CSV table of C-alpha atoms and ligand atoms in Angstrom, one decimal:
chain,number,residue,atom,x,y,z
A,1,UNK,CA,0.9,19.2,7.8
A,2,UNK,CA,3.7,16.8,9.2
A,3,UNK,CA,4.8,14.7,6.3
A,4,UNK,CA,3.5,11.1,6.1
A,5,UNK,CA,5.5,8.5,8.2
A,6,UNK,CA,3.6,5.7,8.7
A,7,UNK,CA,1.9,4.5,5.4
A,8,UNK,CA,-0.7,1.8,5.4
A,9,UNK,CA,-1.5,0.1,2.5
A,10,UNK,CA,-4.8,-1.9,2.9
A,11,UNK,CA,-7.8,-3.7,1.6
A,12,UNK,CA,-9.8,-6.6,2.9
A,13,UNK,CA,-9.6,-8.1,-0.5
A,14,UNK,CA,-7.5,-10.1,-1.1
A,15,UNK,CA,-4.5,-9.8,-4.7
A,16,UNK,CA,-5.6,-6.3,-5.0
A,17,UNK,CA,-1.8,-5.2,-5.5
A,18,UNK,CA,-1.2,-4.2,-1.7
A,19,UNK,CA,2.2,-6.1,-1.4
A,20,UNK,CA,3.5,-5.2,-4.8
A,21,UNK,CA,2.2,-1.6,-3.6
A,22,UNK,CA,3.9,-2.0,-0.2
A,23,UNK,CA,6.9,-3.2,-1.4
A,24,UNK,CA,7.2,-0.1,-4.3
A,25,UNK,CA,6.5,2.6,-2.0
A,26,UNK,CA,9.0,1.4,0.3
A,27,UNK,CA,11.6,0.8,-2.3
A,28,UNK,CA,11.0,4.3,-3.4
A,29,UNK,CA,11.0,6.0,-0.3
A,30,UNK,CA,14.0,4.0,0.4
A,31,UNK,CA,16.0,6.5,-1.8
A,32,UNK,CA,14.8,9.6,-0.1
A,33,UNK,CA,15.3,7.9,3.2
A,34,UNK,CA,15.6,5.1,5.6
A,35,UNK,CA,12.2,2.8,4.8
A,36,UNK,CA,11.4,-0.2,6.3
A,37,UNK,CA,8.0,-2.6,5.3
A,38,UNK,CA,6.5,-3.9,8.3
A,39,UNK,CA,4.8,-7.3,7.3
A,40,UNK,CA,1.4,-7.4,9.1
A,41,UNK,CA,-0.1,-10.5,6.8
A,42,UNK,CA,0.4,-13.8,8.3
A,43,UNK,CA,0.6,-15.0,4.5
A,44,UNK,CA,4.1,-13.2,4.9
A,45,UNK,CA,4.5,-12.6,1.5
A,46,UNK,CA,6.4,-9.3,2.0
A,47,UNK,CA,9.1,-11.4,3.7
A,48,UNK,CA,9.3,-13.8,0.9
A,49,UNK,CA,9.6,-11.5,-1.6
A,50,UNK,CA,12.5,-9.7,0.2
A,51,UNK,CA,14.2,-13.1,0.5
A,52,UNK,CA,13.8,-14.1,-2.9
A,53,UNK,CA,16.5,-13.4,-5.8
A,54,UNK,CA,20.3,-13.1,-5.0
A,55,UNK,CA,19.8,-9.0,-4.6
A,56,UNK,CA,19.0,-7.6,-1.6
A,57,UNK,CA,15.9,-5.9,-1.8
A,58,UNK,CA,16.2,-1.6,-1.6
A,59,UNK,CA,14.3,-1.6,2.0
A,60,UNK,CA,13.9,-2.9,5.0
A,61,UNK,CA,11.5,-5.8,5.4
A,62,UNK,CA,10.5,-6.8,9.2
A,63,UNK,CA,8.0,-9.7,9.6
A,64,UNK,CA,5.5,-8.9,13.1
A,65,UNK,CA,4.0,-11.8,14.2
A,66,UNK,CA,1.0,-13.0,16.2
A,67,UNK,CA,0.4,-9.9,19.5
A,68,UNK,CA,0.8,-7.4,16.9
A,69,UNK,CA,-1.9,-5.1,18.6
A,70,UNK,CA,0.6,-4.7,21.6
A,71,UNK,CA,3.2,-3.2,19.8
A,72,UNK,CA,3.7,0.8,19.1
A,73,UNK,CA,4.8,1.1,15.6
A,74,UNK,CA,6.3,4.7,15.6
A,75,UNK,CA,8.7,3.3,18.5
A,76,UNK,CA,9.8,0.3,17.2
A,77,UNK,CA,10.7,1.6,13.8
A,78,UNK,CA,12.0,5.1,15.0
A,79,UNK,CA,15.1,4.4,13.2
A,80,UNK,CA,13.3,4.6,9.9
A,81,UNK,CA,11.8,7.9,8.2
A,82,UNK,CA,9.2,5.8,6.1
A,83,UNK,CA,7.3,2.8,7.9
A,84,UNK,CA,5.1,1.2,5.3
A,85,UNK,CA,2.4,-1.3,6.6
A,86,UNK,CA,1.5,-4.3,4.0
A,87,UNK,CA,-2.3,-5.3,6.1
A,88,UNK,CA,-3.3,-8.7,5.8
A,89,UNK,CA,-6.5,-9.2,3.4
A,90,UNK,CA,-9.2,-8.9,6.3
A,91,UNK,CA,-10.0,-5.1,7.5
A,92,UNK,CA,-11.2,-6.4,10.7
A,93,UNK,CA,-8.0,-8.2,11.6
A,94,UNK,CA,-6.4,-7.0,15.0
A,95,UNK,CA,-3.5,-5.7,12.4
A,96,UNK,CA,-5.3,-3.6,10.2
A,97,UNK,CA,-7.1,-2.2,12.6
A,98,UNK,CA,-3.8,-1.4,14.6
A,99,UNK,CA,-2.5,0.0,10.9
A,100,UNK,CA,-5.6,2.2,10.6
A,101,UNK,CA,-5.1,3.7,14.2
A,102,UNK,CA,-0.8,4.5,13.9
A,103,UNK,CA,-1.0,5.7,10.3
A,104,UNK,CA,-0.7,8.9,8.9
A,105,UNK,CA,-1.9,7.8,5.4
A,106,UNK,CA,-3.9,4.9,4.0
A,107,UNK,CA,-3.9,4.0,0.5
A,108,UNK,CA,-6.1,1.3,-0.7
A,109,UNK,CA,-5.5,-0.5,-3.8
A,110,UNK,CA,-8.0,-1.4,-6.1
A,111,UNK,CA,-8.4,-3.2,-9.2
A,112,UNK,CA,-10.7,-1.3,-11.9
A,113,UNK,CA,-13.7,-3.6,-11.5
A,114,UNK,CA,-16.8,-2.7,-10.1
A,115,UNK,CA,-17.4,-6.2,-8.5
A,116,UNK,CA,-13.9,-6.0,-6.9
A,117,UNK,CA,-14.9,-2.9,-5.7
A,118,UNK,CA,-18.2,-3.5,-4.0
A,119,UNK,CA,-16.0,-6.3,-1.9
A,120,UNK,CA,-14.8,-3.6,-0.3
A,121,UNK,CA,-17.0,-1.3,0.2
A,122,UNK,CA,-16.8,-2.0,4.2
A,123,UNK,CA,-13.9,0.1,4.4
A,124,UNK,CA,-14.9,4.1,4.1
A,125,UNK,CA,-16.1,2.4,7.5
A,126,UNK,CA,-13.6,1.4,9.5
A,127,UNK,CA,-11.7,4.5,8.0
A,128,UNK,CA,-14.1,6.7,9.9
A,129,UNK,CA,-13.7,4.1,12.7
A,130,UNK,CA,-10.4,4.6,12.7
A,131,UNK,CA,-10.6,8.3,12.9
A,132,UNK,CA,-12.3,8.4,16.3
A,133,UNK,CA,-8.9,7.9,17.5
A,134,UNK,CA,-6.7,8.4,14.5
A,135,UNK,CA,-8.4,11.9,13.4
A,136,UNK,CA,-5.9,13.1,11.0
A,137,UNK,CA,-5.8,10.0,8.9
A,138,UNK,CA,-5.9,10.3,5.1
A,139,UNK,CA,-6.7,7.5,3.2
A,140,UNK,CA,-7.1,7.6,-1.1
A,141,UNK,CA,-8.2,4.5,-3.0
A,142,UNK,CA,-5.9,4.2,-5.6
A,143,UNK,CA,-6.3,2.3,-8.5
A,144,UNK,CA,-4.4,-0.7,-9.6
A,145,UNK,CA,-3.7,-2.9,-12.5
A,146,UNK,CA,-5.1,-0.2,-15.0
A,147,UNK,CA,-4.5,-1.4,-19.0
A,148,UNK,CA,-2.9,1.5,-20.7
A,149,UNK,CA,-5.4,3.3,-22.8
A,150,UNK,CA,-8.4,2.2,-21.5
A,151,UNK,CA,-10.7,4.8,-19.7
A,152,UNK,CA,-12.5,3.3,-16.5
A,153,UNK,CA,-16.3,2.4,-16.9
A,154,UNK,CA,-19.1,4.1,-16.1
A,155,UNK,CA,-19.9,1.6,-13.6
A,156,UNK,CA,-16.5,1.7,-12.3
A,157,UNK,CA,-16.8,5.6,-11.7
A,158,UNK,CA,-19.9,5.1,-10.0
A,159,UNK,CA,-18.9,2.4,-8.0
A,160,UNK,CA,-15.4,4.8,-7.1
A,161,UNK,CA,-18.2,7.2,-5.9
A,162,UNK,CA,-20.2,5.3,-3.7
A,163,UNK,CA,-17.0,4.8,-1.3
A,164,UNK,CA,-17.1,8.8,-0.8
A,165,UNK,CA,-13.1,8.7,-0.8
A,166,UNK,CA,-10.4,10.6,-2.8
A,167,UNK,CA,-8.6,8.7,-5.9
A,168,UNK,CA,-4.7,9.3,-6.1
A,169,UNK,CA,-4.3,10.9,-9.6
A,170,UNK,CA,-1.5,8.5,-10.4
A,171,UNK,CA,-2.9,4.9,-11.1
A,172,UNK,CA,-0.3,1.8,-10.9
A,173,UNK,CA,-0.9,0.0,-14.7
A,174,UNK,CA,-0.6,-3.5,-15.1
A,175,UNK,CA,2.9,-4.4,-15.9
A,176,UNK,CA,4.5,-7.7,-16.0
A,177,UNK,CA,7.6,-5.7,-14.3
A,178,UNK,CA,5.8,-6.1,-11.2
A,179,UNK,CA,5.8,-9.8,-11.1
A,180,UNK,CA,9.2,-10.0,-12.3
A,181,UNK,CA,9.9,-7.5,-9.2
A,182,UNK,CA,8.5,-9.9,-6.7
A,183,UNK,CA,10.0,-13.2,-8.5
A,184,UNK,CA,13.7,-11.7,-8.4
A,185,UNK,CA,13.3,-10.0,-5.2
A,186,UNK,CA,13.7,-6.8,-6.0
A,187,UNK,CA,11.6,-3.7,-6.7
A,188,UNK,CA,10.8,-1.6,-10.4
A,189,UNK,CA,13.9,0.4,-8.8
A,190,UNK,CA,16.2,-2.4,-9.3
A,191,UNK,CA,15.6,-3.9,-13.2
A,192,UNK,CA,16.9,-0.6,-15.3
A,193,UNK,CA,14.7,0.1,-18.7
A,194,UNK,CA,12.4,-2.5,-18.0
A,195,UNK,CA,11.4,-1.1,-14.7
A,196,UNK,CA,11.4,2.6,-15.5
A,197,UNK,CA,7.7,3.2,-16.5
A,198,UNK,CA,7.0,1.5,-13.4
A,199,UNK,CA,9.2,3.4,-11.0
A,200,UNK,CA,8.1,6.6,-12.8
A,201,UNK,CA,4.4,5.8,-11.6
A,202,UNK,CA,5.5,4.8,-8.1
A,203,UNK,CA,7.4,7.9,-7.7
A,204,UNK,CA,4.1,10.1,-9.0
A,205,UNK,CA,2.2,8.1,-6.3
A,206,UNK,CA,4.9,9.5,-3.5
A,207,UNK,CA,5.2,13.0,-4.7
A,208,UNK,CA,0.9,12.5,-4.5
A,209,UNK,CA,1.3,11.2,-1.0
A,210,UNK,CA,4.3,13.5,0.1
A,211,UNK,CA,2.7,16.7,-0.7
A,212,UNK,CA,-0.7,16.2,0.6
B,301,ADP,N1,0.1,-3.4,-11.4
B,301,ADP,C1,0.2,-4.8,-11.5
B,301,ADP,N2,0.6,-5.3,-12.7
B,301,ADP,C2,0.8,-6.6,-12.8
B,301,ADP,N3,0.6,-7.5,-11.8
B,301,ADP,C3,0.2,-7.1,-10.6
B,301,ADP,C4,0.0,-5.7,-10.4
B,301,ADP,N4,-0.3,-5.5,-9.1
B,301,ADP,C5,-0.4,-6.7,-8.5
B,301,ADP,N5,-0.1,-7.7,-9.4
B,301,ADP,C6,0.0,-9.1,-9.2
B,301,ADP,O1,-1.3,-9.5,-8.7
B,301,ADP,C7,-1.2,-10.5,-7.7
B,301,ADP,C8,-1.7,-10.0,-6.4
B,301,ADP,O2,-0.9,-8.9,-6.0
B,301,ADP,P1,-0.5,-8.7,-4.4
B,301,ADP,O3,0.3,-7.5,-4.4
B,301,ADP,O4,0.1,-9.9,-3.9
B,301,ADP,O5,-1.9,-8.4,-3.8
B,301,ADP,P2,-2.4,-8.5,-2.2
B,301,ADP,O6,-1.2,-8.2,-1.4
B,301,ADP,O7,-3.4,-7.4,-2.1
B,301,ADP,O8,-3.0,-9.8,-2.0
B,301,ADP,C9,0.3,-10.8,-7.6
B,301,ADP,O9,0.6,-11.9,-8.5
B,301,ADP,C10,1.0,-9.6,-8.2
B,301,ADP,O10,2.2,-9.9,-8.8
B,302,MG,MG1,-0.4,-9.2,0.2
């Protein structure tokens, strides 16, 4: 299988980690190769975080504004080997369902609740929606904001279930490292020890994605 380009991180909820996931994955396919973040969320807060700190964050960060179902993705980010696509919270926005139709891969972050999880239970939908003309999409939920040492619920496993979708093996845990990250600008990548843990998890989540 052709390896994954064009990375979609989504969820119609919204602060279920798909900026700070965005912005990691791009930062650490950035230092296998070229990786830009294409900002679909009008919110913008993929831009902002790029712009924030004195550093200049490890990828690319492009902002697409309002017509965004006109452009081609794959043409106007040839240049890049990774094209990583932070959605807006809404999975029926013009942009996610352009991200769901150019992307080789869709992860969807989720935090370990089952209430959080029912919010989006919509979209194993509009994945198989999106597969009518996007057949070989992949899409894993993958679970963020886990504590360390706490095994997931029996509710939470059941609700994981119901969406009928794989689970990356590598969960993102809850770190204050990631909102450092987005306060200073920079990614995991950037901070030394303090980020390692974090980086270590990202990169388990790429080698997932990368060898699927
Ligand atoms: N693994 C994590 N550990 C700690 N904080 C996190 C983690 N993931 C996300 N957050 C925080 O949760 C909030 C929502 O995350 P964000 O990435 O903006 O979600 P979304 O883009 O889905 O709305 C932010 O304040 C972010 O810093
Ligand atoms: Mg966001």
């Amino acid at each position: 299988m052709a390896q994954a380009r064009v990375i979609a991180v989504i969820n119609q909820k919204g602060g279920a980690g798909k900026t700070t996931v965005a912005m990691h994955l791009a930062a650490g396919l950035a230092r296998r190769a070229p990786a830009v973040v294409v900002d679909l969320d009008p919110q913008a807060s993929a831009t902002q975080w790029a712009a924030a700190g004195t550093q200049p964050f490890p990828a690319t960060v492009k902002q697409l504004r309002a017509g965004a179902a006109t452009v081609d993705l794959r043409r106007d980010y040839r240049g890049f080997d990774f094209v990583v696509l932070d959605c807006p919270p809404a999975a029926d926005s013009r942009a996610a369902e352009l991200a769901l139709r150019c992307c080789d891969v869709a992860v969807i972050p989720v935090l370990p609740s089952p209430v959080d999880l029912w919010a989006s239970l919509r979209l194993p939908q509009h994945i198989d929606d999106a597969r009518q003309h996007n057949p070989a999409l992949r899409a894993w939920l993958l679970l963020n904001q886990i504590e360390a040492r706490s095994a997931l619920s029996a509710a939470m496993q059941g609700a994981l279930a119901e969406f009928g979708l794989p689970v990356l093996r590598t969960p993102v845990r809850r770190r204050g490292v990631y909102k450092t990250a987005a306060l200073e600008g920079v990614s995991a990548y950037q901070m030394g020890a303090r980020g390692a843990a974090a980086a270590a998890e990202i990169d388990g989540i790429i080698e997932e994605i990368l060898a699927s």
